[in-house]
Amino acid sequence: MLDQLAGRPSPSWRRSQVWLVLLFWLSRFYLSPSRGPRVLWLRRLNRLLARKYTPWQIILATCTLFYAVRHGDVLLGLQAPEPLARLYSSDFYRATWIVTALDAGFATAMSIRWKWLRDIASLAFSGYYLLFANEADEKLRKFRAFCTVEMLRTTWEKQGNPYIRFFTRPDRPRITIRKKLFLPRPKGSKYSKPLTLHLFFAGTEAEVEASHELVMDIPGGGFICMNPLHHEERLLRWAIRTKRVVISFDYGKAPEYPYPFAIDEMYDAYTLLHQTKGRCIGMNRNGEKDLKVLLTGDSAGANIATAMVVKIFEMRGPDSLPLPVALNFAYPALSFHFTSWMPSSDLRVLRTESRSDIASLLLRQKDHLEHRSPLAVVEDVEPARGKRPNFVRRRTTSSGTWPWTSSSGSNSKNRERTLTGSKKLVMSGGATAAAAVAGEEGGAGAAKEGGSKAIAKRKKGNEGEMLGETRLAMTSRTAFFNDRIISPSMCRAMALLYVGPRNAPDLHSDYHLSPIFTPSHLLAQFPPVYMSCGERDPLVDDTVIFAGKLREAKEARKMDILAREARHGDGLRMSTSGKKRDPLLDEDEDDWVRTSIIAGWSHGYLQMVSLLPAAEKVIAMHADWIVEAFETAAAKELGQQQIGLSAPDRNASFSRTHGSSALSDAEDDDDILTFTPKNRRSSSNASRSSKSGGASPPVPPYKTSPPTLSPSADELV
C-alpha cells in the first residue's frame, strides 16, 4: 500500500512494506499478553474460544475464513468473466496450465546466481504456481510486460533443465545415430562463423552414406532462443518415421546476430549441402545422385526458411541452386506487420480459402459484432437453462450479411443472416434508384411522386449493404491477445530484437522479413507447401492467408499458360516442342499447398508431447507429409524423364488428333476476365473448357484443397 500512496509502484517499497508488516505482527506475537490486549471484547472472546476449541481448530477456522473472504466474489457470483473460457480444448488448456506454471516458476528463479540452486528452485516455484494458477498468470503477466532476452530464453528453454530432461526421457525415443557437426562456410560467403547442426538418423552409417534425401530443419524460438535439443521430440520421431536423414541447425540468434544473419546462414548451409551433394555431412558418398532437400521449420524457423527460398529465387544465375523438394511448416510466423485490423485484401483471401468446414469457426471469429462482447472470439451467449442451444446469437449491431458467408449447401441456412424487414436490392449499373424502387412498389406513376423517398430508401439500402461489406475484422494477433503461449508484448519484443538497431525496414512491404507479402510472381514458383496451425493461435492468419496467396499465384500462372496456349494454338506447342512441359499444368491444388487447422489448439504444440499426448499424432502427420513429398518428387522426376524421351512422338500425335485450330484474342481475354478467386472452387479448368471448346489442350480436372480443420486431435492421422 505504501507504493500506492506514493503514487509510484515500486518492488523495493513493496518489499519494505512486507517486512514491516511481518515484524509488527511478530512483535505482537511475542510482546502482547497471552490473554490478548484490552481492546473491546477480545479477552472475553479469547476465553470463550479457548474453552470450546483447540488451537488446531482455531488455526484451521482462521485459514478457512481468510480463504472465504478472499474468494467472496466467487461465492456471491460477482466474479469477472473468464476470458479463457471455451478458448482452448480441454487437453490443450491443461497443457497451458502446466506450461504457465513452469514459465512463472522459471522466471521467478531466474535471478538466482548458482545454477544448481536455480534449477531446483525453478521446479519448486513451478509446483507452487501449479496450485495457485491465478498467481502464475499474474506473475507471468508482469514479467512479460517488460520482456528481456534473459526472461524469454529462461522460460522458453526450460527443456534444458536437467530434472525436466530426466523425467521426460520416455518422450525422446532412442535412435542409432545422433551427432553434432561443425561445417565451414561455403566459398564466397561473407561470414566466417562455422555452421552448427545436429544430425539424427535411425539406421546405420552405411545407410547414411548411401542416402540422398535430406530433411533440413530450421527450429523456431522467436528468433532469439532455442536450439535443436529443445525440439528433439519431433526431430527424433521424424527420423524414425520417415527413415530419412534429419539435420537441424543451431543458427545465430538475435540480438547477438540480428536480421538478416540467420537467413544468410541458412542460405550458406543450403549452398554447402548442394555444392557437396551432402558429402559434407557424410551422405551420398558416391555423389551419383543429386541431393534432395526438404525444408522444415516451426514458428520463426518457418519465417527464415521462406525467406531463404525467396533468396534462392533472387540469386538465380548460371549456377543457381535447386529448389527444395517441399516446405513443411508448423504454426509459421510469416508477418512482422502487427496491425489490429485485417485489410480487405486479406479478408478476400480468407473468404476464398474458406468452405463450410471452417467458415463456421475461423470466419465466425471475425464476426465480432455478433457476440455479446465485440472482443469475443468464441460463443459468449449462454443458452437458456433446460433448452437446447439453437445457435442464435445476440446481435449487438445493425443486421447484415457477411460477404464471405456461403449461401449454398446444407450448412448455409445456419450461417446466413439476412436483412430483416427489407429486401436487399441488387441493381445493374444503368438502372436509376428511383425507377428501381418504383418498380418494386408496383406503380409506374409513383416513381415521380416518390422520387426523393426512393432515393433516400436506396441510399439507406446501400448503407446497409456497405456496412456488411466493410465491417472491421480483427487480425488473429489482436483477437487472441489473451493467448497463454504468445502475448503481444512478446511479439513486439522479438520483432525489435530480431530487426536490430541498424535496420528500419518497411514491415508491410519487406517480404524478406514478412514473407506473407512475397510478390505473386515469386509465390507462383514456390515448391509444394504443407502447413499446420492451431485454430486459436495468434499466428493462424499467417497460415491461412499465405496458403491462399500461394493458391492464387499458382492458379493465375496456370491460367496464363492456358490462355497463351489457347491464343497461339498449335503454333506455340510446335515451337516449344523441344522444351519441357510446365509441370504446373499437371498439378492440382493439393500439389501446391496443403494446410491443417487443429481445433482448440494454439502455438507450440510440437514441443508439448509430454503434456499433450495428441501432439504426437500431429508430429506423425508432418512426418507422413515429408514422406509423401519425397515420393511425389521422385515420381514426378521419373515421369518427366519418360516424357522427355517420348516428347516428339506425343507432339506429332497431338497435332494429327486436334488439328491447328486456335482461339481468338478476344475470346482468350474473355476467358481470363471470367476467372475470379472466389469462383475457383468450381474448377477453373472446367469453366475454361466450356468456353474454348475443343481448341484448348486437354487438361485434367483438379480438385480443391482448402485448409482442413480437425475438430479434435483424435481425428488426425
XYZ file of C-alpha atoms in Angstrom:
717
model
C 0.000 0.000 0.000
C 2.933 2.335 0.550
C 3.764 2.442 -3.141
C 0.107 3.164 -3.933
C 0.060 6.102 -1.525
C 3.287 7.392 -3.006
C 1.796 7.135 -6.476
C 4.749 5.172 -7.792
C 4.565 1.351 -7.797
C 7.928 0.027 -6.712
C 9.090 -3.528 -5.919
C 11.510 -2.211 -3.294
C 8.749 -0.308 -1.497
C 6.541 -3.369 -1.618
C 9.331 -5.468 -0.137
C 9.794 -2.945 2.648
C 6.073 -2.988 3.353
C 6.027 -6.782 3.628
C 8.950 -6.790 6.053
C 7.380 -4.066 8.197
C 4.072 -5.913 8.443
C 5.801 -9.177 9.342
C 7.965 -7.527 12.004
C 4.948 -5.764 13.512
C 2.870 -8.905 13.932
C 5.828 -10.952 15.141
C 6.428 -8.330 17.830
C 2.750 -8.511 18.800
C 3.042 -12.292 18.983
C 5.955 -12.210 21.422
C 5.268 -9.000 23.392
C 1.495 -8.886 23.807
C -0.059 -10.726 26.814
C -1.271 -14.269 26.210
C -4.863 -13.281 27.093
C -4.856 -10.626 24.395
C -4.903 -6.812 24.556
C -7.594 -4.874 26.412
C -9.474 -3.929 23.248
C -13.261 -4.259 23.176
C -14.243 -7.890 23.908
C -11.067 -9.585 22.700
C -10.189 -11.125 26.079
C -13.735 -12.446 26.591
C -13.717 -13.875 23.046
C -10.313 -15.441 23.731
C -11.594 -17.216 26.868
C -14.707 -18.433 25.005
C -12.711 -19.862 22.092
C -10.160 -21.469 24.434
C -12.913 -23.362 26.281
C -14.715 -24.645 23.142
C -11.960 -25.147 20.513
C -8.434 -26.444 20.379
C -5.618 -24.312 18.917
C -5.599 -26.523 15.814
C -9.299 -25.876 15.208
C -8.833 -22.139 15.677
C -5.963 -22.040 13.185
C -7.892 -24.136 10.671
C -11.000 -21.979 11.029
C -8.942 -18.806 10.589
C -7.368 -20.085 7.362
C -10.785 -21.165 6.079
C -12.237 -17.754 6.877
C -9.410 -15.984 5.062
C -9.935 -18.215 2.020
C -13.673 -17.496 2.012
C -13.104 -13.740 2.279
C -10.527 -13.819 -0.493
C -12.960 -15.602 -2.821
C -16.091 -13.865 -1.651
C -16.888 -12.531 -5.122
C -16.903 -16.081 -6.476
C -19.204 -17.300 -3.710
C -21.613 -14.429 -4.374
C -21.452 -14.745 -8.159
C -19.768 -11.364 -8.597
C -16.573 -12.557 -10.264
C -15.312 -11.157 -13.550
C -15.904 -13.152 -16.755
C -13.246 -15.717 -17.623
C -11.529 -14.692 -20.895
C -10.131 -18.194 -21.460
C -13.464 -19.972 -21.113
C -14.045 -22.193 -24.163
C -10.994 -20.679 -25.862
C -8.962 -23.889 -25.922
C -9.816 -27.548 -25.997
C -9.688 -29.229 -22.589
C -6.462 -31.125 -23.261
C -4.665 -28.070 -24.621
C -5.868 -25.924 -21.706
C -4.427 -28.450 -19.235
C -1.137 -28.286 -21.120
C -1.111 -24.474 -20.980
C -1.847 -24.611 -17.247
C 1.349 -26.599 -16.680
C 3.345 -24.506 -19.169
C 2.233 -21.285 -17.461
C 3.218 -22.635 -14.043
C 6.626 -23.680 -15.360
C 7.181 -20.316 -17.039
C 6.240 -18.442 -13.867
C 8.454 -20.672 -11.736
C 11.459 -20.399 -14.035
C 11.026 -16.630 -14.357
C 10.831 -16.286 -10.567
C 14.052 -18.242 -10.052
C 15.831 -16.539 -12.929
C 17.837 -14.158 -10.736
C 19.344 -16.882 -8.514
C 23.092 -16.879 -9.088
C 24.028 -20.534 -8.522
C 22.853 -22.802 -11.310
C 22.322 -25.901 -9.152
C 20.097 -23.922 -6.801
C 18.351 -22.156 -9.679
C 17.445 -25.487 -11.297
C 15.924 -26.807 -8.066
C 14.166 -23.555 -7.183
C 12.652 -23.324 -10.654
C 10.829 -26.617 -10.151
C 9.881 -25.750 -6.561
C 8.338 -22.443 -7.604
C 6.629 -24.159 -10.534
C 4.991 -26.583 -8.096
C 3.669 -23.634 -6.101
C 2.244 -21.992 -9.219
C 0.587 -25.247 -10.242
C -1.533 -24.930 -7.098
C -2.134 -21.200 -7.489
C -2.823 -20.765 -11.202
C -4.113 -17.195 -10.921
C -0.896 -16.142 -9.214
C 1.057 -17.736 -12.050
C -0.905 -15.754 -14.643
C -0.337 -12.525 -12.741
C 3.371 -13.186 -12.189
C 3.898 -14.046 -15.853
C 1.897 -11.011 -16.982
C 4.250 -8.721 -15.098
C 7.356 -10.439 -16.423
C 6.059 -10.295 -19.990
C 5.141 -6.628 -19.679
C 8.884 -5.909 -19.736
C 10.287 -8.742 -21.818
C 14.022 -9.210 -21.647
C 16.220 -11.589 -23.582
C 17.121 -13.404 -20.359
C 13.483 -13.873 -19.383
C 12.438 -15.167 -22.794
C 15.361 -17.565 -23.003
C 14.848 -18.794 -19.449
C 11.152 -19.542 -19.890
C 11.363 -20.979 -23.411
C 14.448 -23.127 -22.865
C 13.127 -24.884 -19.786
C 13.523 -28.260 -21.537
C 17.236 -27.838 -20.798
C 16.646 -28.164 -17.048
C 18.380 -31.431 -16.033
C 15.468 -32.592 -13.888
C 12.919 -31.961 -16.635
C 15.125 -33.798 -19.128
C 15.327 -36.731 -16.727
C 11.568 -37.014 -16.257
C 10.839 -36.591 -19.987
C 13.294 -39.256 -21.181
C 10.480 -41.595 -22.328
C 9.305 -38.905 -24.771
C 12.644 -38.915 -26.610
C 12.929 -42.216 -28.469
C 16.343 -43.746 -28.968
C 17.977 -43.780 -32.383
C 21.259 -45.203 -33.576
C 22.893 -42.064 -34.964
C 22.773 -38.613 -33.423
C 25.716 -36.268 -33.506
C 26.705 -32.640 -33.508
C 28.640 -31.323 -36.501
C 30.502 -28.118 -37.341
C 30.804 -27.153 -41.001
C 32.813 -24.386 -42.678
C 31.110 -21.699 -44.693
C 30.963 -22.184 -48.468
C 33.304 -20.254 -50.715
C 32.179 -16.709 -51.324
C 30.322 -16.320 -48.034
C 30.762 -13.024 -46.241
C 30.660 -14.729 -42.834
C 33.286 -16.827 -41.078
C 31.278 -18.260 -38.160
C 31.064 -22.066 -38.611
C 27.727 -23.746 -39.206
C 26.450 -25.799 -36.269
C 23.985 -28.627 -36.793
C 22.630 -31.770 -35.157
C 22.160 -34.924 -37.246
C 19.574 -37.621 -36.469
C 19.138 -40.925 -38.283
C 17.510 -44.228 -37.346
C 19.823 -46.541 -39.260
C 23.447 -47.378 -39.922
C 26.355 -45.290 -41.135
C 26.317 -47.213 -44.409
C 22.709 -46.177 -44.979
C 23.630 -42.555 -44.317
C 26.415 -42.737 -46.890
C 24.039 -44.193 -49.490
C 21.121 -41.816 -48.886
C 20.467 -38.696 -50.944
C 17.201 -37.437 -49.402
C 17.628 -34.974 -46.559
C 15.262 -33.215 -44.144
C 16.733 -29.813 -43.285
C 15.072 -28.343 -40.188
C 15.247 -24.738 -39.031
C 13.947 -24.750 -35.446
C 11.820 -21.953 -34.078
C 12.341 -19.919 -30.961
C 11.175 -16.403 -31.619
C 14.447 -15.617 -33.481
C 16.199 -15.279 -30.120
C 16.416 -18.651 -28.378
C 16.164 -22.463 -28.512
C 18.354 -24.888 -30.397
C 17.705 -28.354 -31.886
C 17.950 -30.003 -28.457
C 14.749 -28.215 -27.448
C 12.969 -29.768 -30.442
C 14.225 -33.318 -30.035
C 10.771 -34.839 -29.536
C 9.696 -34.176 -33.109
C 13.133 -34.499 -34.743
C 13.720 -37.966 -33.312
C 10.248 -39.121 -34.302
C 10.694 -37.752 -37.811
C 13.986 -39.618 -38.188
C 12.302 -42.878 -37.163
C 9.070 -42.485 -39.126
C 10.477 -41.007 -42.345
C 13.637 -43.165 -42.447
C 15.476 -40.120 -43.808
C 18.446 -38.199 -42.506
C 17.249 -35.253 -40.410
C 19.523 -32.311 -39.657
C 18.628 -29.284 -37.562
C 20.705 -26.108 -37.373
C 21.674 -24.061 -34.348
C 21.738 -20.762 -36.217
C 22.765 -17.402 -34.824
C 20.085 -15.819 -32.645
C 19.207 -12.204 -32.041
C 20.153 -9.826 -30.535
C 23.740 -11.062 -30.933
C 23.084 -11.909 -34.590
C 20.219 -9.731 -35.856
C 18.470 -9.799 -39.222
C 19.495 -10.918 -41.829
C 22.217 -13.104 -40.277
C 20.014 -16.193 -39.769
C 18.699 -16.063 -43.352
C 22.207 -15.736 -44.781
C 23.474 -18.513 -42.520
C 20.774 -20.930 -43.657
C 21.388 -19.941 -47.273
C 25.081 -20.719 -46.805
C 24.181 -24.079 -45.270
C 21.838 -24.899 -48.146
C 24.521 -23.876 -50.638
C 27.175 -26.018 -48.969
C 24.887 -29.057 -48.893
C 24.190 -28.819 -52.619
C 27.752 -27.978 -53.603
C 28.993 -31.112 -51.858
C 25.847 -33.153 -52.679
C 25.570 -33.956 -48.974
C 29.081 -35.349 -48.605
C 29.917 -32.642 -46.051
C 27.667 -34.433 -43.532
C 28.538 -37.975 -44.609
C 25.709 -38.515 -47.116
C 25.783 -39.575 -50.760
C 29.432 -40.643 -50.677
C 29.459 -41.713 -54.322
C 27.845 -38.470 -55.481
C 25.961 -40.282 -58.214
C 22.591 -38.746 -57.330
C 21.607 -35.151 -56.799
C 20.804 -34.207 -53.239
C 17.090 -33.772 -52.489
C 16.396 -31.415 -49.597
C 13.075 -30.817 -47.866
C 12.867 -27.710 -45.665
C 11.003 -27.783 -42.362
C 10.504 -25.131 -39.733
C 8.197 -24.072 -36.953
C 7.230 -20.531 -35.975
C 10.298 -18.320 -36.528
C 12.093 -21.154 -38.305
C 9.371 -21.175 -40.966
C 9.929 -17.450 -41.493
C 13.652 -17.982 -42.040
C 13.036 -20.949 -44.346
C 10.590 -18.985 -46.503
C 12.941 -16.006 -46.707
C 15.728 -18.386 -47.718
C 13.620 -19.750 -50.594
C 12.957 -16.178 -51.728
C 16.705 -15.549 -51.671
C 17.234 -18.635 -53.859
C 14.897 -17.057 -56.430
C 16.711 -13.735 -56.236
C 20.152 -15.330 -56.599
C 19.203 -17.235 -59.742
C 22.079 -17.458 -62.197
C 24.128 -19.900 -64.252
C 24.963 -21.906 -61.121
C 21.676 -21.358 -59.327
C 20.660 -23.657 -56.508
C 17.807 -26.130 -56.979
C 14.618 -25.519 -55.061
C 13.712 -27.653 -52.042
C 11.520 -30.675 -52.643
C 8.839 -29.114 -50.420
C 8.303 -26.855 -47.418
C 6.848 -28.334 -44.231
C 5.830 -25.741 -41.638
C 4.119 -25.696 -38.257
C 2.435 -22.504 -36.995
C 4.637 -20.284 -39.219
C 5.303 -16.667 -38.221
C 5.278 -15.030 -41.635
C 4.459 -11.399 -40.888
C 6.018 -8.649 -38.796
C 3.256 -6.253 -39.770
C 1.492 -6.182 -36.402
C -1.803 -4.482 -37.123
C -5.143 -4.720 -35.371
C -7.416 -4.834 -38.408
C -7.409 -7.149 -41.382
C -7.166 -5.314 -44.713
C -9.769 -6.029 -47.355
C -7.242 -7.950 -49.460
C -6.601 -10.415 -46.630
C -10.315 -10.762 -45.970
C -10.836 -11.567 -49.628
C -8.192 -14.285 -49.453
C -9.745 -15.603 -46.254
C -13.169 -15.730 -47.886
C -11.729 -17.559 -50.872
C -9.931 -20.086 -48.695
C -12.950 -20.871 -46.538
C -15.521 -23.561 -47.070
C -18.301 -24.966 -44.942
C -15.956 -26.960 -42.716
C -14.046 -23.946 -41.430
C -16.263 -20.968 -42.233
C -18.337 -21.599 -39.116
C -15.204 -21.445 -36.946
C -12.387 -19.383 -38.438
C -14.687 -16.826 -40.017
C -17.084 -16.731 -37.093
C -14.170 -15.455 -35.025
C -14.108 -12.426 -37.328
C -17.849 -11.812 -36.821
C -17.154 -9.639 -33.778
C -20.441 -7.763 -33.666
C -22.450 -10.970 -33.469
C -21.274 -11.593 -29.896
C -22.210 -10.023 -26.604
C -18.678 -8.656 -26.389
C -17.149 -7.410 -29.651
C -13.787 -8.773 -28.463
C -15.066 -12.318 -28.007
C -13.709 -14.954 -30.384
C -15.873 -17.782 -29.035
C -19.597 -18.147 -28.392
C -20.265 -15.959 -25.346
C -24.071 -16.197 -25.215
C -25.266 -18.927 -22.876
C -28.438 -20.821 -23.910
C -31.408 -20.742 -21.575
C -31.471 -23.461 -18.934
C -33.355 -26.547 -19.941
C -33.352 -25.607 -23.621
C -31.214 -26.914 -26.403
C -28.876 -24.315 -27.896
C -30.191 -23.126 -31.237
C -27.029 -21.197 -32.187
C -28.932 -17.919 -32.497
C -26.593 -15.301 -31.142
C -27.434 -11.978 -29.610
C -26.932 -9.174 -32.079
C -25.110 -6.070 -30.896
C -25.286 -4.001 -34.060
C -27.384 -3.445 -37.133
C -28.154 -6.524 -39.163
C -26.468 -7.538 -42.385
C -24.946 -10.460 -44.190
C -21.336 -11.427 -44.039
C -19.879 -11.025 -47.515
C -17.934 -14.274 -47.292
C -20.775 -16.419 -45.946
C -21.809 -19.047 -48.446
C -25.489 -19.204 -49.310
C -25.460 -22.717 -50.719
C -25.049 -26.122 -49.180
C -26.593 -27.829 -46.215
C -24.940 -25.531 -43.666
C -25.815 -22.270 -45.389
C -29.132 -21.837 -43.590
C -27.402 -21.897 -40.230
C -24.768 -19.386 -41.322
C -26.803 -16.991 -43.416
C -28.076 -13.831 -41.751
C -30.458 -11.925 -43.967
C -31.630 -8.382 -43.613
C -34.831 -8.208 -41.575
C -37.776 -6.066 -42.588
C -36.434 -5.150 -46.008
C -35.290 -6.719 -49.252
C -31.726 -6.482 -50.468
C -31.672 -4.936 -53.919
C -29.032 -5.894 -56.434
C -29.198 -3.425 -59.307
C -27.369 -3.141 -62.588
C -25.204 -0.118 -63.147
C -27.599 1.510 -65.655
C -30.792 1.472 -63.575
C -31.724 4.503 -61.514
C -32.579 4.193 -57.862
C -35.956 5.946 -58.249
C -37.145 3.709 -61.079
C -35.926 0.611 -59.257
C -37.818 1.395 -56.073
C -40.891 2.488 -58.043
C -40.914 -0.836 -59.878
C -40.521 -2.625 -56.570
C -43.638 -0.921 -55.181
C -45.675 -1.860 -58.261
C -46.674 1.550 -59.663
C -45.044 3.380 -62.554
C -46.736 6.670 -61.654
C -45.358 6.532 -58.165
C -41.821 6.962 -59.479
C -42.152 10.722 -59.914
C -44.112 11.305 -56.714
C -41.875 9.216 -54.553
C -38.584 10.022 -56.234
C -36.962 11.633 -53.253
C -38.227 8.927 -50.935
C -36.958 6.278 -53.312
C -33.522 7.849 -53.472
C -33.399 8.054 -49.700
C -34.535 4.469 -49.451
C -31.915 3.412 -51.971
C -29.201 5.222 -50.050
C -30.319 3.527 -46.877
C -30.137 0.164 -48.591
C -26.682 0.952 -49.922
C -25.547 1.943 -46.455
C -26.792 -1.343 -45.046
C -25.095 -3.285 -47.793
C -21.854 -1.379 -47.395
C -21.992 -1.977 -43.650
C -21.943 -5.688 -44.291
C -19.077 -5.260 -46.748
C -16.932 -3.012 -44.551
C -17.262 -4.435 -41.062
C -13.996 -4.364 -39.183
C -12.352 -7.714 -38.579
C -9.508 -8.132 -36.119
C -6.370 -9.998 -37.014
C -5.678 -13.178 -35.094
C -2.777 -11.467 -33.293
C -5.249 -8.985 -31.840
C -8.169 -11.361 -31.402
C -6.089 -13.801 -29.340
C -4.176 -11.217 -27.318
C -5.027 -13.254 -24.177
C -3.196 -16.310 -25.501
C -1.286 -18.138 -22.777
C 1.635 -19.081 -25.034
C 2.340 -15.904 -27.040
C 1.461 -12.452 -25.763
C 1.503 -9.221 -27.822
C 4.357 -7.844 -25.725
C 6.453 -10.903 -26.548
C 5.782 -10.456 -30.264
C 6.862 -6.824 -30.126
C 9.994 -7.639 -28.135
C 11.018 -10.413 -30.523
C 10.477 -8.154 -33.533
C 12.616 -5.376 -32.068
C 15.394 -7.763 -31.091
C 15.394 -9.555 -34.445
C 15.327 -6.443 -36.634
C 18.157 -4.945 -34.600
C 19.446 -1.395 -34.216
C 20.779 -0.959 -37.761
C 17.629 -1.736 -39.749
C 14.483 0.302 -40.301
C 12.547 -1.796 -42.824
C 9.043 -1.285 -44.089
C 7.399 -4.251 -42.412
C 4.424 -4.075 -44.772
C 6.482 -4.487 -47.929
C 9.795 -6.095 -46.966
C 9.000 -9.692 -47.848
C 12.352 -10.903 -46.529
C 11.133 -10.049 -43.040
C 7.446 -10.671 -43.729
C 7.259 -13.446 -46.342
C 3.484 -13.197 -46.390
C 3.965 -10.155 -48.671
C 6.079 -12.060 -51.199
C 5.128 -10.981 -54.757
C 2.856 -13.311 -56.651
C 5.402 -13.964 -59.414
C 7.705 -15.483 -56.780
C 4.926 -17.342 -54.981
C 3.952 -18.973 -58.267
C 7.385 -20.642 -58.360
C 7.304 -21.997 -54.799
C 7.661 -25.736 -54.197
C 4.793 -27.618 -52.509
C 3.969 -26.280 -49.055
C 2.500 -28.217 -46.118
C 1.369 -26.274 -43.057
C -0.402 -26.939 -39.777
C -1.542 -24.438 -37.177
C -3.787 -24.229 -34.151
C -7.192 -22.658 -34.561
C -6.583 -20.365 -31.542
C -3.025 -19.464 -32.496
C -2.308 -15.725 -32.776
C -0.433 -16.613 -35.982
C -3.236 -18.599 -37.627
C -3.962 -15.775 -40.083
C -0.431 -16.124 -41.448
C -1.056 -19.775 -42.277
C -4.425 -19.329 -43.970
C -3.576 -16.131 -45.865
C -0.193 -17.391 -47.061
C -1.845 -20.586 -48.302
C -4.482 -18.535 -50.105
C -1.935 -16.284 -51.761
C 0.065 -19.304 -52.882
C -3.010 -20.838 -54.496
C -3.995 -17.589 -56.176
C -0.490 -17.030 -57.553
C -0.138 -20.551 -58.907
C -3.639 -20.628 -60.343
C -3.116 -17.261 -62.023
C 0.100 -18.550 -63.562
C -1.659 -21.717 -64.688
C -4.467 -19.709 -66.269
C -1.914 -17.514 -68.017
C -0.182 -20.557 -69.515
C -3.506 -21.995 -70.666
C -4.533 -18.646 -72.132
C -1.295 -18.353 -74.105
C -1.719 -21.874 -75.409
C -5.293 -21.108 -76.408
C -4.278 -17.842 -78.087
C -1.465 -19.278 -80.176
C -2.804 -22.792 -80.647
C -0.542 -25.469 -82.092
C 1.969 -22.878 -83.236
C 3.049 -22.355 -79.644
C 3.102 -26.061 -78.934
C 5.169 -26.823 -82.035
C 7.629 -24.032 -81.248
C 8.072 -25.315 -77.695
C 8.172 -28.996 -78.534
C 11.818 -29.147 -77.586
C 11.153 -27.608 -74.178
C 9.827 -29.343 -71.107
C 6.142 -29.037 -70.389
C 5.476 -26.732 -67.466
C 4.813 -29.090 -64.531
C 2.236 -26.650 -63.173
C -0.197 -27.783 -65.878
C -0.206 -31.314 -64.483
C -0.706 -30.228 -60.867
C -3.789 -29.508 -58.810
C -4.257 -27.527 -55.625
C -3.272 -30.426 -53.396
C 0.100 -30.381 -55.124
C 0.585 -26.684 -54.363
C -0.328 -26.230 -50.724
C -1.972 -28.262 -48.016
C -2.999 -26.927 -44.620
C -4.422 -28.406 -41.448
C -6.047 -26.216 -38.790
C -6.326 -28.015 -35.439
C -9.419 -27.047 -33.458
C -8.942 -25.684 -29.949
C -5.145 -25.539 -30.057
C -2.749 -22.617 -30.023
C 1.012 -22.275 -30.514
C 3.934 -24.589 -29.775
C 2.158 -27.945 -29.663
C 5.050 -29.808 -31.344
C 7.055 -29.282 -28.140
C 4.285 -30.440 -25.793
C 4.469 -34.198 -26.274
C 4.886 -34.769 -22.525
C 1.907 -32.561 -21.678
C -0.244 -33.073 -24.781
C -0.166 -36.707 -25.967
C -2.259 -35.852 -29.032
C 0.665 -33.753 -30.300
C 2.397 -36.997 -31.222
C -0.284 -37.568 -33.868
C 0.416 -34.144 -35.362
C 4.134 -34.939 -35.458
C 3.278 -38.168 -37.265
C 1.114 -36.210 -39.713
C 4.048 -33.942 -40.565
C 6.292 -36.988 -40.961
C 3.805 -38.522 -43.395
C 3.787 -35.249 -45.329
C 7.583 -35.451 -45.572
C 7.461 -38.995 -46.929
C 4.697 -38.051 -49.367
C 6.664 -35.054 -50.641
C 9.770 -37.145 -51.332
C 7.763 -39.870 -53.048
C 5.848 -37.347 -55.155
C 9.064 -35.610 -56.206
C 10.642 -38.940 -57.175
C 7.589 -39.974 -59.206
C 7.457 -36.572 -60.897
C 11.146 -36.750 -61.815
C 10.669 -40.218 -63.273
C 7.632 -39.055 -65.226
C 9.497 -36.074 -66.659
C 12.290 -38.348 -67.835
C 9.781 -40.595 -69.585
C 8.008 -37.598 -71.115
C 11.315 -36.229 -72.368
C 12.054 -39.477 -74.177
C 8.626 -39.670 -75.857
C 8.054 -35.937 -76.491
C 8.479 -35.962 -80.329
C 6.014 -38.825 -80.830
C 3.488 -37.255 -78.496
C 3.615 -33.866 -80.215
C 3.096 -35.438 -83.640
C 0.161 -37.494 -82.402
C -1.391 -34.446 -80.759
C -1.152 -32.350 -83.935
C -2.821 -35.076 -86.012
C -5.623 -35.544 -83.500
C -6.527 -31.975 -82.616
C -5.688 -30.042 -85.750
C -4.466 -26.485 -85.674
C -7.488 -24.520 -84.519
C -6.887 -21.647 -82.114
C -8.907 -19.207 -80.072
C -9.109 -15.546 -80.935
C -7.550 -12.930 -78.687
C -10.951 -11.582 -77.740
C -12.181 -14.987 -76.619
C -8.985 -15.531 -74.668
C -9.303 -12.199 -72.904
C -12.912 -13.009 -72.099
C -11.771 -16.265 -70.561
C -9.257 -14.577 -68.317
C -11.754 -11.989 -67.145
C -14.289 -14.600 -66.121
C -11.844 -16.192 -63.686
C -12.096 -14.885 -60.130
C -10.545 -16.335 -56.963
C -13.961 -16.675 -55.373
C -15.226 -18.957 -58.118
C -12.131 -21.122 -58.425
C -13.626 -23.775 -56.201
C -15.765 -24.940 -59.110
C -12.583 -25.716 -61.084
C -11.217 -23.005 -63.317
C -10.261 -25.567 -65.918
C -13.873 -26.633 -66.333
C -15.047 -23.056 -66.877
C -12.323 -22.535 -69.405
C -13.073 -25.668 -71.386
C -16.750 -24.772 -71.602
C -15.830 -21.594 -73.482
C -12.961 -22.703 -75.619
C -14.485 -25.928 -76.859
C -12.127 -28.417 -78.433
C -9.445 -25.902 -79.335
C -7.787 -25.935 -75.922
C -5.379 -28.682 -74.964
C -6.850 -31.291 -72.660
C -6.152 -30.536 -69.003
C -7.151 -32.993 -66.280
C -9.624 -31.511 -63.808
C -8.117 -30.747 -60.451
C -9.619 -30.865 -57.010
C -9.505 -28.270 -54.299
C -7.696 -28.410 -51.005
C -8.861 -25.769 -48.562
C -7.448 -25.596 -45.048
C -8.531 -28.709 -43.193
C -9.981 -28.078 -39.765
C -9.590 -31.000 -37.415
C -12.442 -30.952 -34.891
C -10.304 -32.890 -32.470
C -6.775 -34.161 -32.284
C -8.032 -37.747 -32.255
C -9.179 -37.398 -35.855
C -5.671 -36.633 -37.062
C -3.846 -39.406 -38.901
